Coordinates of N, CA and C in Angstrom, one line a residue:
X5 N 142.5 239.4 87.9 CA 143.4 240.2 88.7 C 142.8 241.6 89.0
X6 N 143.3 242.3 90.0 CA 142.6 243.6 90.3 C 142.5 244.5 89.1
X7 N 141.6 245.4 89.2 CA 141.3 246.3 88.1 C 142.1 247.6 88.2
X8 N 142.1 248.4 87.1 CA 142.7 249.7 87.2 C 141.6 250.7 87.5
X9 N 142.0 251.7 88.4 CA 141.1 252.8 88.6 C 141.4 253.9 87.6
X10 N 140.5 253.9 86.5 CA 140.8 254.6 85.3 C 140.4 256.1 85.3
X11 N 139.2 256.4 85.9 CA 138.8 257.7 85.8 C 137.7 258.1 86.8
X12 N 137.5 259.4 87.0 CA 136.4 259.9 87.8 C 135.3 260.4 86.8
X13 N 134.1 259.9 87.0 CA 133.0 260.2 86.1 C 132.1 261.2 86.7
X14 N 131.9 262.4 86.0 CA 130.9 263.4 86.4 C 129.7 263.3 85.5
X15 N 128.6 263.6 86.0 CA 127.4 263.7 85.1 C 127.0 265.1 85.1
X16 N 126.6 265.6 83.9 CA 126.2 267.0 83.7 C 125.2 267.1 82.5
X17 N 124.4 268.2 82.5 CA 123.6 268.4 81.4 C 124.4 268.8 80.1
X18 N 125.4 269.6 80.4 CA 126.3 270.1 79.3 C 127.7 269.5 79.6
X19 N 128.0 268.3 79.0 CA 129.3 267.7 79.3 C 130.5 268.5 78.8
X20 N 130.3 269.2 77.6 CA 131.5 269.9 77.1 C 131.8 271.1 78.0
X21 N 130.8 271.8 78.4 CA 131.1 273.0 79.3 C 131.8 272.6 80.6
X22 N 131.3 271.5 81.2 CA 131.8 271.1 82.5 C 133.2 270.5 82.3
X23 N 133.4 269.8 81.2 CA 134.7 269.2 80.9 C 135.7 270.3 80.7
X24 N 135.4 271.4 80.0 CA 136.3 272.5 79.8 C 136.6 273.2 81.1
X25 N 135.6 273.3 81.9 CA 135.9 273.9 83.2 C 137.0 273.1 83.9
X26 N 136.8 271.8 84.0 CA 137.8 271.0 84.8 C 139.2 270.9 84.0
X27 N 139.2 271.0 82.7 CA 140.4 271.1 82.0 C 141.2 272.3 82.4
X28 N 140.5 273.5 82.4 CA 141.1 274.7 82.8 C 141.5 274.8 84.3
X29 N 140.6 274.2 85.1 CA 140.9 274.2 86.5 C 142.1 273.4 86.9
X30 N 142.3 272.3 86.2 CA 143.5 271.4 86.5 C 144.7 271.6 85.7
X31 N 144.6 272.5 84.6 CA 145.7 272.7 83.7 C 145.9 271.4 82.8
X32 N 144.8 270.7 82.5 CA 144.8 269.5 81.7 C 144.3 269.8 80.3
X33 N 144.3 268.8 79.5 CA 143.8 268.9 78.1 C 142.4 268.2 78.0
X34 N 141.6 268.7 77.1 CA 140.4 267.9 76.7 C 140.9 267.0 75.6
X35 N 141.0 265.7 75.9 CA 141.5 264.7 74.9 C 140.4 264.1 74.0
X36 N 139.1 264.3 74.4 CA 138.0 263.8 73.6 C 136.8 264.7 73.9
X37 N 136.0 265.0 72.9 CA 134.8 265.9 73.2 C 133.8 265.6 72.2
X38 N 132.8 264.7 72.6 CA 131.8 264.3 71.7 C 130.4 264.9 72.2
X39 N 129.3 264.6 71.5 CA 128.0 265.1 71.9 C 127.6 264.6 73.3
X40 N 128.1 263.5 73.8 CA 127.7 263.0 75.0 C 128.7 262.8 76.1
X41 N 130.0 262.8 75.7 CA 131.1 262.5 76.6 C 132.3 263.4 76.3
X42 N 132.8 264.0 77.4 CA 134.1 264.8 77.3 C 135.1 264.2 78.2
X43 N 136.3 263.9 77.7 CA 137.4 263.4 78.4 C 138.4 264.4 78.7
X44 N 138.9 264.5 80.0 CA 139.9 265.4 80.4 C 141.1 264.7 81.1
X45 N 142.3 265.0 80.6 CA 143.4 264.3 81.2 C 144.7 265.2 81.2
X46 N 145.7 264.7 81.9 CA 147.0 265.4 81.8 C 147.5 265.7 80.4
X47 N 148.3 266.7 80.2 CA 148.8 267.1 78.9 C 149.5 265.9 78.3
X48 N 149.2 265.5 77.1 CA 149.7 264.3 76.5 C 149.1 263.0 76.8
X49 N 148.0 263.0 77.6 CA 147.3 261.8 77.9 C 146.6 261.2 76.7
X50 N 146.8 259.8 76.6 CA 146.1 259.1 75.6 C 145.4 257.9 76.3
X51 N 144.1 257.9 76.1 CA 143.2 256.8 76.7 C 143.4 255.5 75.9
X52 N 143.5 254.4 76.7 CA 143.6 254.3 78.1 C 145.1 254.3 78.5
X53 N 145.5 255.1 79.4 CA 146.9 255.2 79.8 C 147.0 254.4 81.2
X54 N 147.7 253.3 81.2 CA 147.8 252.5 82.4 C 148.4 253.2 83.6
X55 N 149.1 254.3 83.3 CA 149.8 255.1 84.4 C 149.0 256.3 84.7
X56 N 147.9 256.6 84.0 CA 147.2 257.9 84.1 C 145.9 257.8 84.9
X57 N 145.4 258.9 85.2 CA 144.1 259.1 85.8 C 143.4 260.3 85.2
X58 N 142.2 260.2 84.8 CA 141.5 261.3 84.1 C 140.1 261.5 84.6
X59 N 139.5 262.5 84.0 CA 138.1 262.9 84.4 C 137.3 262.7 83.1
X60 N 136.1 262.1 83.3 CA 135.1 262.0 82.2 C 133.8 262.6 82.5
X61 N 133.3 263.4 81.7 CA 132.0 264.1 81.9 C 131.0 263.6 80.9
X62 N 129.9 263.0 81.4 CA 128.9 262.4 80.6 C 127.6 263.2 80.7
X63 N 127.0 263.4 79.5 CA 125.8 264.2 79.4 C 124.6 263.4 79.9
X64 N 123.8 263.9 80.9 CA 122.6 263.4 81.4 C 121.7 264.5 81.8
X65 N 120.4 264.3 81.9 CA 119.5 265.3 82.5 C 119.8 265.6 83.9
X66 N 119.6 266.9 84.3 CA 119.9 267.3 85.7 C 119.0 266.5 86.6
X67 N 119.6 266.1 87.8 CA 118.8 265.4 88.8 C 118.0 266.4 89.6
X68 N 116.9 265.9 90.3 CA 116.2 266.7 91.2 C 116.9 266.8 92.6
X69 N 117.6 265.8 93.0 CA 118.3 265.9 94.2 C 119.6 265.2 94.1
X70 N 120.6 265.6 94.8 CA 122.0 265.1 94.7 C 122.5 264.8 96.1
X71 N 123.2 263.7 96.3 CA 124.0 263.5 97.5 C 125.4 263.5 97.1
X72 N 126.2 264.4 97.8 CA 127.6 264.6 97.5 C 128.4 263.5 98.3
X73 N 128.5 262.3 97.7 CA 129.2 261.2 98.4 C 130.6 261.1 97.9
X74 N 131.0 261.7 96.8 CA 132.3 261.7 96.2 C 132.7 263.1 95.8
X75 N 133.9 263.5 96.2 CA 134.4 264.9 95.7 C 135.9 264.9 95.5
X76 N 136.4 265.9 94.8 CA 137.8 266.1 94.6 C 138.4 267.0 95.6
X77 N 139.6 266.7 96.1 CA 140.4 267.6 96.8 C 141.6 268.1 95.9
X78 N 141.8 269.4 95.7 CA 142.8 269.9 94.9 C 144.0 270.3 95.8
X79 N 145.2 270.0 95.2 CA 146.5 270.2 96.0 C 147.0 271.6 95.7
X80 N 147.7 272.2 96.7 CA 148.4 273.5 96.6 C 149.8 273.3 97.2
X81 N 150.7 274.2 96.9 CA 152.0 274.1 97.3 C 152.4 275.2 98.3
X82 N 151.6 276.2 98.5 CA 151.8 277.3 99.4 C 150.5 278.0 99.7
X83 N 150.5 278.9 100.7 CA 149.3 279.7 101.0 C 149.0 280.6 99.9
X84 N 150.1 281.2 99.2 CA 149.8 282.1 98.1 C 149.2 281.3 96.9
X85 N 149.7 280.1 96.7 CA 149.2 279.2 95.6 C 147.7 278.9 95.9
X86 N 147.4 278.6 97.1 CA 146.0 278.3 97.5 C 145.1 279.5 97.2
X87 N 145.5 280.7 97.6 CA 144.7 281.9 97.3 C 144.6 282.1 95.8
X88 N 145.7 282.0 95.1 CA 145.7 282.2 93.7 C 144.8 281.2 93.0
X89 N 144.8 280.0 93.4 CA 144.0 278.9 92.8 C 142.5 279.2 93.0
X90 N 142.2 279.5 94.2 CA 140.8 279.8 94.6 C 140.3 281.0 93.7
X91 N 141.1 282.0 93.6 CA 140.6 283.2 92.8 C 140.5 282.8 91.3
X92 N 141.4 282.0 90.8 CA 141.3 281.6 89.4 C 140.1 280.7 89.1
X93 N 139.8 279.8 90.0 CA 138.7 278.9 89.9 C 137.4 279.7 89.9
X94 N 137.3 280.7 90.7 CA 136.1 281.5 90.8 C 136.0 282.3 89.5
X95 N 137.1 282.8 88.9 CA 137.1 283.4 87.6 C 136.5 282.5 86.5
X96 N 136.8 281.2 86.7 CA 136.4 280.2 85.7 C 134.9 279.8 85.9
X97 N 134.3 280.2 87.0 CA 132.9 280.0 87.2 C 132.5 279.2 88.5
X98 N 133.6 278.8 89.3 CA 133.3 278.2 90.6 C 132.7 279.2 91.6
X99 N 132.0 278.7 92.5 CA 131.3 279.5 93.5 C 131.6 279.0 94.9
X100 N 131.7 279.8 96.0 CA 131.8 279.3 97.3 C 130.7 278.4 97.7
X101 N 131.0 277.4 98.5 CA 130.0 276.4 98.9 C 130.1 276.2 100.4
X102 N 128.9 276.0 101.1 CA 128.9 275.8 102.5 C 128.3 274.4 102.7
X103 N 129.1 273.5 103.1 CA 128.7 272.1 103.4 C 128.8 271.8 104.9
X104 N 128.7 272.9 105.7 CA 128.9 272.8 107.1 C 130.3 272.6 107.6
X105 N 131.3 273.1 106.8 CA 132.7 272.8 107.1 C 133.2 273.7 108.3
X106 N 132.5 274.8 108.6 CA 132.9 275.7 109.7 C 134.3 276.4 109.3
X107 N 135.0 276.6 110.4 CA 136.3 277.3 110.2 C 137.4 276.3 110.0
X108 N 137.8 276.1 108.7 CA 138.8 275.2 108.3 C 139.8 275.8 107.4
X109 N 141.0 275.3 107.3 CA 142.0 275.9 106.5 C 141.9 275.6 105.0
X110 N 141.0 274.8 104.6 CA 140.7 274.6 103.1 C 139.5 275.4 102.7
X111 N 139.4 275.5 101.4 CA 138.3 276.3 100.8 C 137.3 275.4 100.1
X112 N 136.1 275.4 100.3 CA 135.1 274.6 99.7 C 134.4 275.4 98.6
X113 N 134.4 274.9 97.4 CA 133.8 275.5 96.2 C 132.9 274.5 95.5
X114 N 132.0 275.0 94.6 CA 131.2 274.2 93.7 C 131.6 274.6 92.3
X115 N 131.7 273.6 91.4 CA 131.9 273.9 90.0 C 130.7 274.5 89.4
X116 N 130.7 274.9 88.1 CA 129.5 275.6 87.5 C 128.3 274.7 87.5
X117 N 128.4 273.4 87.7 CA 127.2 272.6 87.7 C 126.8 272.1 89.1
X118 N 127.5 272.7 90.1 CA 127.1 272.4 91.5 C 127.8 271.3 92.2
X119 N 128.9 270.7 91.6 CA 129.6 269.7 92.2 C 130.6 270.3 93.2
X120 N 130.5 269.9 94.4 CA 131.4 270.4 95.5 C 132.8 269.8 95.4
X121 N 133.8 270.7 95.7 CA 135.2 270.2 95.7 C 135.9 271.1 96.7
X122 N 137.1 270.7 97.1 CA 137.9 271.4 98.1 C 139.2 271.8 97.5
X123 N 139.7 273.0 97.8 CA 141.0 273.5 97.5 C 141.8 273.4 98.9
X124 N 142.7 272.5 99.0 CA 143.4 272.3 100.3 C 144.5 273.3 100.6
X125 N 144.7 273.5 101.8 CA 145.9 274.2 102.2 C 147.1 273.3 101.9
X126 N 148.3 273.8 101.8 CA 149.5 273.0 101.5 C 149.7 271.8 102.5
X127 N 149.8 270.6 102.0 CA 150.0 269.5 102.9 C 151.2 268.6 102.3
X128 N 152.1 268.2 103.1 CA 153.3 267.6 102.6 C 152.9 266.3 101.8
X129 N 152.0 265.6 102.3 CA 151.6 264.3 101.6 C 151.2 264.4 100.2
X130 N 150.6 265.6 99.8 CA 150.1 265.8 98.5 C 151.0 266.6 97.6
X131 N 152.3 266.8 97.9 CA 153.2 267.7 97.1 C 153.5 267.1 95.8
X132 N 153.4 265.7 95.6 CA 153.8 265.1 94.3 C 152.6 264.5 93.6
X133 N 151.4 264.8 94.0 CA 150.2 264.2 93.4 C 149.8 264.8 92.0
X134 N 150.2 266.0 91.7 CA 149.7 266.7 90.6 C 148.5 267.6 91.1
X135 N 147.7 268.1 90.3 CA 146.6 269.0 90.7 C 145.6 268.4 91.6
X136 N 145.3 267.1 91.4 CA 144.3 266.4 92.2 C 145.0 265.7 93.4
X137 N 144.7 266.2 94.6 CA 145.3 265.6 95.7 C 144.7 264.2 96.0
X138 N 143.4 264.2 96.0 CA 142.6 263.0 96.4 C 141.2 263.0 95.8
X139 N 140.8 261.8 95.5 CA 139.4 261.5 95.3 C 138.8 261.0 96.6
X140 N 137.9 261.8 97.2 CA 137.4 261.5 98.5 C 136.0 260.9 98.5
X141 N 135.8 259.8 99.2 CA 134.6 259.1 99.2 C 134.0 259.1 100.7
X142 N 132.8 259.6 100.8 CA 132.2 259.7 102.2 C 131.5 258.3 102.5
X143 N 131.7 257.8 103.7 CA 131.1 256.5 104.0 C 131.0 256.5 105.5
X144 N 130.4 255.4 106.0 CA 130.2 255.3 107.5 C 131.1 254.2 108.0
X145 N 132.0 253.5 107.2 CA 132.9 252.5 107.7 C 134.1 252.5 106.8
X146 N 135.1 253.3 107.0 CA 136.3 253.4 106.2 C 137.1 252.0 106.2
X147 N 137.0 251.3 107.3 CA 137.7 250.0 107.3 C 137.1 249.0 106.3
X148 N 135.8 249.0 106.3 CA 135.1 248.1 105.3 C 135.4 248.5 103.9
X149 N 135.4 249.8 103.7 CA 135.6 250.3 102.3 C 137.1 250.0 101.9
X150 N 138.0 250.1 102.8 CA 139.4 249.8 102.5 C 139.6 248.4 102.1
X151 N 138.9 247.5 102.9 CA 139.0 246.0 102.6 C 138.5 245.8 101.1
X152 N 137.4 246.3 100.8 CA 136.8 246.1 99.5 C 137.7 246.7 98.4
X153 N 138.0 248.0 98.5 CA 138.7 248.6 97.4 C 140.1 248.2 97.3
X154 N 140.7 247.8 98.4 CA 142.1 247.2 98.3 C 142.2 246.0 97.5
X155 N 141.1 245.2 97.6 CA 141.0 243.9 96.8 C 140.5 244.2 95.4
X156 N 139.7 245.3 95.2 CA 139.1 245.5 93.9 C 140.0 246.1 92.9
X157 N 140.9 247.0 93.3 CA 141.8 247.7 92.4 C 143.3 247.4 92.8
X158 N 144.2 247.7 91.8 CA 145.6 247.4 92.0 C 146.3 248.5 92.6
X159 N 145.7 249.2 93.6 CA 146.3 250.3 94.3 C 146.8 249.8 95.7
X160 N 147.7 250.5 96.3 CA 148.3 250.1 97.6 C 147.6 250.8 98.7
X161 N 147.3 250.1 99.8 CA 146.7 250.6 101.0 C 147.7 251.2 101.8
X162 N 147.7 252.5 102.1 CA 148.7 253.2 102.9 C 148.3 253.4 104.3
X163 N 147.1 253.6 104.7 CA 146.7 253.7 106.1 C 145.2 253.4 106.2
X164 N 144.8 253.0 107.4 CA 143.4 252.7 107.6 C 143.1 252.9 109.1
X165 N 142.0 253.5 109.4 CA 141.6 253.7 110.8 C 140.1 253.7 110.8
X166 N 139.5 253.9 112.0 CA 138.0 253.9 112.1 C 137.5 255.1 111.3
X167 N 138.3 256.2 111.2 CA 137.7 257.4 110.6 C 138.3 257.7 109.2
X168 N 139.3 257.0 108.7 CA 139.9 257.4 107.5 C 140.7 256.3 106.9
X169 N 140.7 256.1 105.6 CA 141.5 255.1 104.9 C 142.1 255.8 103.6
X170 N 143.3 255.4 103.2 CA 143.9 256.0 102.1 C 144.6 255.0 101.2
X171 N 144.3 255.0 99.9 CA 145.0 254.1 98.9 C 145.7 255.0 97.9
X172 N 146.7 254.5 97.2 CA 147.3 255.2 96.1 C 147.8 254.2 95.1
X173 N 147.9 254.6 93.8 CA 148.5 253.7 92.8 C 149.8 253.1 93.2
X174 N 150.0 251.8 92.9 CA 151.2 251.1 93.3 C 152.4 251.8 92.7
X175 N 152.2 252.6 91.6 CA 153.4 253.2 91.0 C 153.8 254.5 91.8
X176 N 153.0 254.9 92.8 CA 153.3 256.1 93.6 C 153.1 257.4 92.9
X177 N 152.2 257.4 91.9 CA 152.0 258.7 91.2 C 150.5 259.0 91.2
X178 N 150.1 260.3 91.0 CA 148.8 260.6 90.9 C 148.1 260.8 92.2
X179 N 146.8 261.0 92.2 CA 146.0 261.3 93.4 C 145.8 260.0 94.3
X180 N 145.4 260.3 95.6 CA 145.1 259.2 96.5 C 143.6 259.0 96.4
X181 N 143.1 257.8 96.7 CA 141.7 257.5 96.9 C 141.5 257.3 98.4
X182 N 140.6 258.2 98.9 CA 140.5 258.3 100.4 C 139.0 258.0 100.8
X183 N 138.8 257.4 101.9 CA 137.5 257.1 102.5 C 137.4 257.8 103.8
X184 N 136.5 258.7 104.0 CA 136.3 259.4 105.3 C 135.0 259.1 105.9
X185 N 135.0 258.9 107.2 CA 133.8 258.6 108.0 C 132.9 259.9 108.0
X186 N 131.6 259.7 107.6 CA 130.7 260.8 107.8 C 129.4 260.3 108.3
X187 N 128.5 261.1 108.7 CA 127.2 260.7 109.2 C 126.4 260.0 108.1
X188 N 125.9 258.8 108.2 CA 125.1 258.2 107.2 C 123.9 259.0 106.8
X189 N 123.6 258.9 105.5 CA 122.4 259.5 105.0 C 121.6 258.5 104.1
X190 N 120.5 258.0 104.7 CA 119.8 257.0 104.0 C 118.9 257.5 102.9
X191 N 118.8 258.8 102.7 CA 117.9 259.3 101.7 C 118.3 258.8 100.3
X192 N 117.3 258.2 99.5 CA 117.6 257.7 98.2 C 117.7 258.7 97.1
X193 N 118.8 259.5 97.1 CA 119.0 260.5 96.1 C 120.1 260.2 95.1
X194 N 120.1 260.9 94.0 CA 121.0 260.7 92.9 C 122.4 261.2 93.2
X195 N 123.4 260.6 92.6 CA 124.8 261.1 92.8 C 125.3 261.5 91.4
X196 N 126.1 262.5 91.4 CA 126.7 263.0 90.1 C 128.1 262.5 89.8
X197 N 128.8 261.9 90.8 CA 130.2 261.6 90.6 C 130.4 260.1 91.0
X198 N 131.1 259.4 90.2 CA 131.4 258.0 90.6 C 132.7 257.6 89.9
X199 N 133.3 256.4 90.3 CA 134.5 255.9 89.8 C 134.2 254.9 88.7
X200 N 135.1 254.9 87.7 CA 135.0 253.9 86.6 C 136.3 253.0 86.7
X201 N 136.1 251.7 86.7 CA 137.2 250.8 86.7 C 137.4 250.1 85.4
X202 N 138.7 249.8 85.1 CA 139.0 249.3 83.7 C 139.8 248.0 83.9
X203 N 139.4 246.9 83.2 CA 140.2 245.7 83.2 C 141.5 245.9 82.4
X204 N 142.5 245.1 82.7 CA 143.7 245.2 81.9 C 143.5 244.4 80.6
X205 N 144.2 244.8 79.6 CA 144.1 244.1 78.3 C 144.2 242.6 78.5
X206 N 143.3 241.8 77.9 CA 143.3 240.4 78.0 C 142.5 239.8 79.2
X207 N 142.2 240.7 80.1 CA 141.3 240.3 81.2 C 139.9 240.2 80.8
X208 N 139.1 239.5 81.5 CA 137.7 239.2 81.1 C 136.8 240.1 82.0
X209 N 136.0 240.9 81.4 CA 135.1 241.8 82.2 C 134.1 241.1 83.0
X210 N 133.5 240.0 82.5 CA 132.5 239.2 83.2 C 133.2 238.6 84.4
X211 N 134.4 238.0 84.3 CA 135.1 237.4 85.4 C 135.4 238.4 86.5
X212 N 135.8 239.6 86.1 CA 136.1 240.7 87.0 C 134.8 241.1 87.8
X213 N 133.7 241.2 87.1 CA 132.4 241.5 87.8 C 132.1 240.4 88.8
X214 N 132.2 239.2 88.4 CA 131.9 238.1 89.3 C 132.9 238.2 90.5
X215 N 134.1 238.5 90.3 CA 135.1 238.6 91.4 C 134.7 239.7 92.4
X216 N 134.3 240.8 91.8 CA 133.8 242.0 92.7 C 132.6 241.6 93.5
X217 N 131.7 240.8 92.9 CA 130.5 240.4 93.7 C 130.9 239.5 94.8
X218 N 131.9 238.7 94.7 CA 132.4 237.8 95.8 C 133.0 238.7 96.9
X219 N 133.4 239.9 96.5 CA 134.0 240.8 97.5 C 132.9 241.6 98.2
X220 N 131.7 241.6 97.7 CA 130.6 242.3 98.4 C 129.9 243.3 97.5
X221 N 130.3 243.5 96.2 CA 129.6 244.4 95.3 C 128.3 243.8 94.9
X222 N 127.3 244.7 94.6 CA 126.0 244.2 94.2 C 125.6 244.9 92.9
X223 N 124.8 244.3 92.0 CA 124.3 245.0 90.8 C 123.6 246.3 91.1
X224 N 123.7 247.3 90.3 CA 123.0 248.5 90.5 C 122.4 249.0 89.2
X225 N 121.2 249.5 89.3 CA 120.4 250.0 88.1 C 120.3 251.6 88.3
X226 N 121.0 252.3 87.4 CA 120.9 253.8 87.4 C 120.3 254.2 86.1
X227 N 119.5 253.3 85.5 CA 118.9 253.7 84.2 C 119.8 253.5 83.0
X228 N 120.9 252.7 83.1 CA 121.9 252.6 82.1 C 121.5 251.9 80.8
X229 N 120.5 251.1 80.9 CA 120.0 250.3 79.7 C 121.0 249.4 79.2
X230 N 121.0 249.1 77.9 CA 121.9 248.1 77.3 C 123.2 248.8 76.9
X231 N 124.2 248.7 77.8 CA 125.5 249.3 77.6 C 126.6 248.3 77.7
X232 N 127.8 248.7 77.3 CA 129.0 247.8 77.3 C 129.6 247.7 78.7
X233 N 129.3 248.6 79.6 CA 129.8 248.6 81.0 C 128.8 248.0 81.9
X234 N 129.3 247.6 83.1 CA 128.5 247.0 84.1 C 128.5 247.9 85.4
X235 N 127.3 248.3 85.8 CA 127.2 249.1 87.0 C 127.0 248.3 88.3
X236 N 127.8 248.6 89.2 CA 127.7 247.9 90.5 C 127.7 248.9 91.6
X237 N 127.5 248.4 92.9 CA 127.6 249.3 94.0 C 128.5 248.6 95.0
X238 N 129.4 249.3 95.7 CA 130.3 248.7 96.7 C 129.5 248.4 97.9
X239 N 130.1 247.8 98.9 CA 129.4 247.4 100.1 C 128.7 248.5 100.9
X240 N 129.1 249.8 100.6 CA 128.5 250.9 101.3 C 127.5 251.7 100.4
X241 N 127.2 251.0 99.2 CA 126.2 251.6 98.3 C 126.7 252.6 97.3
X242 N 128.0 252.8 97.1 CA 128.5 253.8 96.2 C 128.5 253.1 94.8
X243 N 127.8 253.7 93.8 CA 127.8 253.1 92.5 C 129.2 253.3 91.8
X244 N 129.6 252.3 91.0 CA 130.8 252.4 90.2 C 130.6 251.6 88.9
X245 N 131.4 251.8 87.9 CA 131.2 251.1 86.6 C 132.5 250.2 86.3
X246 N 132.3 249.1 85.8 CA 133.4 248.2 85.3 C 133.3 248.3 83.8
X247 N 134.2 249.0 83.1 CA 134.2 249.2 81.7 C 134.7 247.9 81.0
X248 N 134.4 247.9 79.7 CA 135.0 246.8 78.9 C 136.5 247.0 78.7
X249 N 137.3 246.0 78.5 CA 138.7 246.2 78.3 C 139.0 247.0 77.1
X250 N 140.0 247.9 77.2 CA 140.4 248.8 76.1 C 141.8 248.6 75.8

C-alpha cells in the first residue's frame, strides 16, 4: 500500500544546533537529540505519529557544493506576522538569501547552515497548515512528479498543471507537498534536504521498494553504506529514503 510521508531530512555538520534552530523557528519541540540525529516535531509529537510530520537533522560532513532542490515555505497569517516572523528568524541566526527571486511578496532566508527557505506572505490556502505551509520540490516536469508521488504516498493530489502540482495528507492536516517547474540543472552536486518515507506497521519494506521501482524510482548511492533504510531516486532524480517499518 502507499507509504507515509514521515519527515523532511536535513543534513548538517552540527545536527543538534540546526535541529534547535528549526525547533525555535517553528515553535516545535526537540523530541530526540543524539550524537548523530536530532528530531523536531510539533509539541507532543511521538515518533512515529501517523498523523504527524516532522523534521530530522542528520550529522554529515559539509558538502563542497549544494543544489537547493527542496526547500520549506513557512506560513504567515498577516503582513504583521510575516514581518515579525522574519525578524525573529534573523534573531535566531537566519540570514537574507538571494536566489534570483527579484521583487516578490515573500522573503527568502537561509538557516544558519545555508539551507534556503521562504517566509510567505499570507495566503488563504495555507491558513490551516501550521507553521510549515509546504515542502517545495524543484523539478522540470511537475506532471510526471505528481504521477509518481501520488502513487508513492497516501496523500491526495489537489491540483496539477505544467508548472505546478500540489498534494496534501488525505487527513487534510499539515503542510502541502508541492512540485514547481524550474530550469533544469544537470550539475552533479550534493543536496542537503530530502524526504523520508515510512511503511505502515505490518507492511514490508522490500515489497514497497519494489513497488516504487515499478513506478519509476531507481536505486541511489549517497554513501549510505550498510543501513536499515533504502535510498532511491524519483523519476526526476530527487533522492529519498524508505525507512524500515516502525
